[in-house]
């Protein structure tokens, strides 16, 4: 991996479906709406630590449109993110509360959150990775010149086509990134 001088490689991680277990309904996944439903996949803590140990900055990039639509209070999501920071020790959480109808440059599939994090943390996007479980994650990575890893959770929705690799878990994604 060639890193631009003075810049850091990163791994961008989607939240729900990558680090945390989503709520499933009719083959679709949804973000948990209460703290009691907020739980991590078993492989998340070790995977994040392995990435950090390898020298990556780890940044969560997550759309949380239930806040924008009024279905979840922002304080609940902020509490979830505090739990995530405490348990996984990520470097930064970038969150977009906009719905599809409210979307700006920050909401995935737009690359805004990745670009903002790159500026804030001095990241080299061309030597970075994104791990996501939806087509919008993979498109955001492509638009930011970031290599993407798709975790296929078997959702009943559009599958992406621009990813570098398809895996079945965060552990597999981490192994592939570390071998790259």
Coordinates of C-alpha atoms in Angstrom, one line a residue:
X1 CA 0.0 0.0 0.0
X2 CA 1.4 3.4 -1.0
X3 CA 0.3 6.2 1.4
X4 CA 0.6 9.9 0.5
X5 CA 3.3 11.5 2.7
X6 CA 2.0 12.7 6.0
X7 CA -1.4 11.2 5.5
X8 CA -3.0 8.2 7.1
X9 CA -4.9 5.2 5.6
X10 CA -8.3 4.6 7.0
X11 CA -11.0 2.0 7.1
X12 CA -14.5 3.5 6.9
X13 CA -17.2 1.3 8.5
X14 CA -20.9 1.5 8.1
X15 CA -22.7 1.1 11.4
X16 CA -25.8 -1.0 11.1
X17 CA -25.2 -4.4 9.3
X18 CA -21.4 -4.0 9.7
X19 CA -20.7 -3.3 13.3
X20 CA -24.1 -3.6 14.9
X21 CA -27.0 -6.0 14.3
X22 CA -29.8 -4.3 12.5
X23 CA -33.5 -5.0 13.0
X24 CA -34.9 -7.2 10.2
X25 CA -38.4 -7.0 8.6
X26 CA -39.5 -8.5 5.3
X27 CA -35.9 -9.2 4.3
X28 CA -34.8 -5.6 4.9
X29 CA -32.6 -4.2 7.6
X30 CA -33.4 -1.2 9.7
X31 CA -31.4 0.7 12.3
X32 CA -32.3 -0.1 15.9
X33 CA -34.5 2.6 17.4
X34 CA -33.9 2.0 21.1
X35 CA -30.8 1.3 23.2
X36 CA -32.1 -2.1 24.2
X37 CA -31.9 -3.2 20.6
X38 CA -28.4 -1.8 20.0
X39 CA -26.0 -4.7 19.9
X40 CA -22.7 -5.4 18.2
X41 CA -21.8 -8.4 16.0
X42 CA -19.5 -10.7 17.9
X43 CA -16.6 -10.1 15.5
X44 CA -16.8 -6.2 15.6
X45 CA -14.5 -5.5 18.6
X46 CA -11.7 -7.7 17.6
X47 CA -12.0 -6.6 13.9
X48 CA -11.8 -2.9 14.8
X49 CA -8.8 -3.5 17.1
X50 CA -7.0 -5.5 14.4
X51 CA -7.4 -2.6 11.9
X52 CA -6.2 -0.1 14.5
X53 CA -3.2 -2.3 15.4
X54 CA -2.3 -2.4 11.6
X55 CA -2.1 1.4 11.6
X56 CA -5.5 2.3 10.1
X57 CA -7.7 5.2 11.3
X58 CA -11.1 3.7 11.9
X59 CA -14.1 6.0 11.0
X60 CA -17.8 5.0 11.2
X61 CA -19.9 6.6 8.5
X62 CA -23.6 6.1 9.0
X63 CA -26.9 7.4 7.7
X64 CA -29.5 7.7 10.5
X65 CA -32.6 9.0 8.6
X66 CA -34.9 7.9 11.4
X67 CA -33.8 11.1 13.3
X68 CA -34.6 13.3 10.2
X69 CA -38.0 11.7 9.9
X70 CA -38.8 12.1 13.6
X71 CA -38.9 8.4 14.4
X72 CA -35.9 8.5 16.8
X73 CA -34.7 11.2 19.1
X74 CA -31.2 12.4 18.3
X75 CA -30.3 11.8 22.0
X76 CA -30.9 8.1 21.5
X77 CA -28.6 7.9 18.5
X78 CA -25.9 9.9 20.3
X79 CA -26.1 7.5 23.3
X80 CA -25.7 4.6 20.9
X81 CA -22.6 6.3 19.4
X82 CA -21.2 6.9 22.9
X83 CA -21.5 3.1 23.5
X84 CA -19.9 2.4 20.2
X85 CA -17.0 4.8 21.0
X86 CA -16.5 3.3 24.4
X87 CA -16.6 -0.4 23.3
X88 CA -14.9 -0.2 19.9
X89 CA -12.5 2.8 20.3
X90 CA -13.1 4.1 16.8
X91 CA -11.3 7.4 15.8
X92 CA -14.4 9.2 14.6
X93 CA -18.1 8.8 13.9
X94 CA -19.6 10.7 11.0
X95 CA -23.4 10.7 11.0
X96 CA -26.0 12.0 8.6
X97 CA -29.5 12.5 9.9
X98 CA -31.1 13.4 6.6
X99 CA -33.8 11.4 4.9
X100 CA -33.6 10.6 1.2
X101 CA -35.8 13.6 0.6
X102 CA -33.6 15.9 2.6
X103 CA -30.4 14.5 1.3
X104 CA -27.3 16.7 0.7
X105 CA -23.7 15.9 -0.1
X106 CA -23.2 14.1 3.2
X107 CA -25.8 11.4 2.9
X108 CA -24.5 8.1 1.4
X109 CA -24.4 7.3 -1.5
X110 CA -22.9 10.8 -1.7
X111 CA -19.2 10.8 -0.5
X112 CA -19.5 13.9 1.8
X113 CA -18.9 12.1 5.2
X114 CA -15.8 10.4 3.8
X115 CA -14.4 13.6 2.3
X116 CA -15.1 15.5 5.6
X117 CA -13.4 12.8 7.6
X118 CA -10.4 12.9 5.2
X119 CA -9.9 16.6 5.8
X120 CA -10.4 16.4 9.6
X121 CA -8.1 13.4 10.2
X122 CA -5.6 14.0 7.3
X123 CA -6.5 10.7 5.6
X124 CA -5.3 9.3 2.3
X125 CA -8.4 8.2 0.6
X126 CA -6.6 6.3 -2.2
X127 CA -5.1 3.9 0.4
X128 CA -8.3 3.6 2.4
X129 CA -11.1 1.1 2.5
X130 CA -14.8 1.2 3.2
X131 CA -16.8 -1.8 4.6
X132 CA -20.5 -1.6 3.9
X133 CA -23.6 -3.8 3.6
X134 CA -25.6 -1.8 1.1
X135 CA -25.2 -0.5 -2.4
X136 CA -25.2 3.1 -1.2
X137 CA -22.1 2.4 1.0
X138 CA -20.2 1.0 -2.0
X139 CA -21.2 3.9 -4.3
X140 CA -20.0 6.4 -1.7
X141 CA -16.7 4.6 -1.6
X142 CA -16.4 4.6 -5.3
X143 CA -17.2 8.3 -5.5
X144 CA -14.5 9.1 -2.9
X145 CA -11.8 6.9 -4.6
X146 CA -11.9 4.4 -1.7
X147 CA -11.6 0.6 -2.1
X148 CA -14.8 -1.0 -1.0
X149 CA -15.7 -4.3 0.7
X150 CA -19.3 -5.5 0.6
X151 CA -20.6 -7.6 3.4
X152 CA -23.5 -9.6 1.9
X153 CA -26.1 -10.1 4.6
X154 CA -28.6 -11.5 2.2
X155 CA -31.0 -8.4 2.2
X156 CA -33.9 -8.3 -0.2
X157 CA -32.6 -5.2 -2.0
X158 CA -30.3 -4.0 -4.7
X159 CA -26.8 -5.5 -4.6
X160 CA -23.8 -3.3 -5.4
X161 CA -21.4 -4.0 -8.3
X162 CA -18.4 -1.7 -7.7
X163 CA -16.9 -3.4 -4.7
X164 CA -13.5 -5.0 -4.7
X165 CA -14.6 -8.1 -2.9
X166 CA -17.8 -9.6 -1.3
X167 CA -17.5 -11.2 2.1
X168 CA -19.9 -12.5 4.7
X169 CA -18.7 -10.9 7.9
X170 CA -16.7 -8.1 9.5
X171 CA -14.0 -10.6 10.4
X172 CA -13.7 -11.7 6.7
X173 CA -13.6 -8.0 5.6
X174 CA -10.8 -7.3 8.1
X175 CA -8.8 -10.3 7.0
X176 CA -9.1 -9.2 3.3
X177 CA -8.1 -5.6 4.1
X178 CA -5.1 -6.7 6.1
X179 CA -4.0 -9.1 3.4
X180 CA -4.3 -6.3 0.8

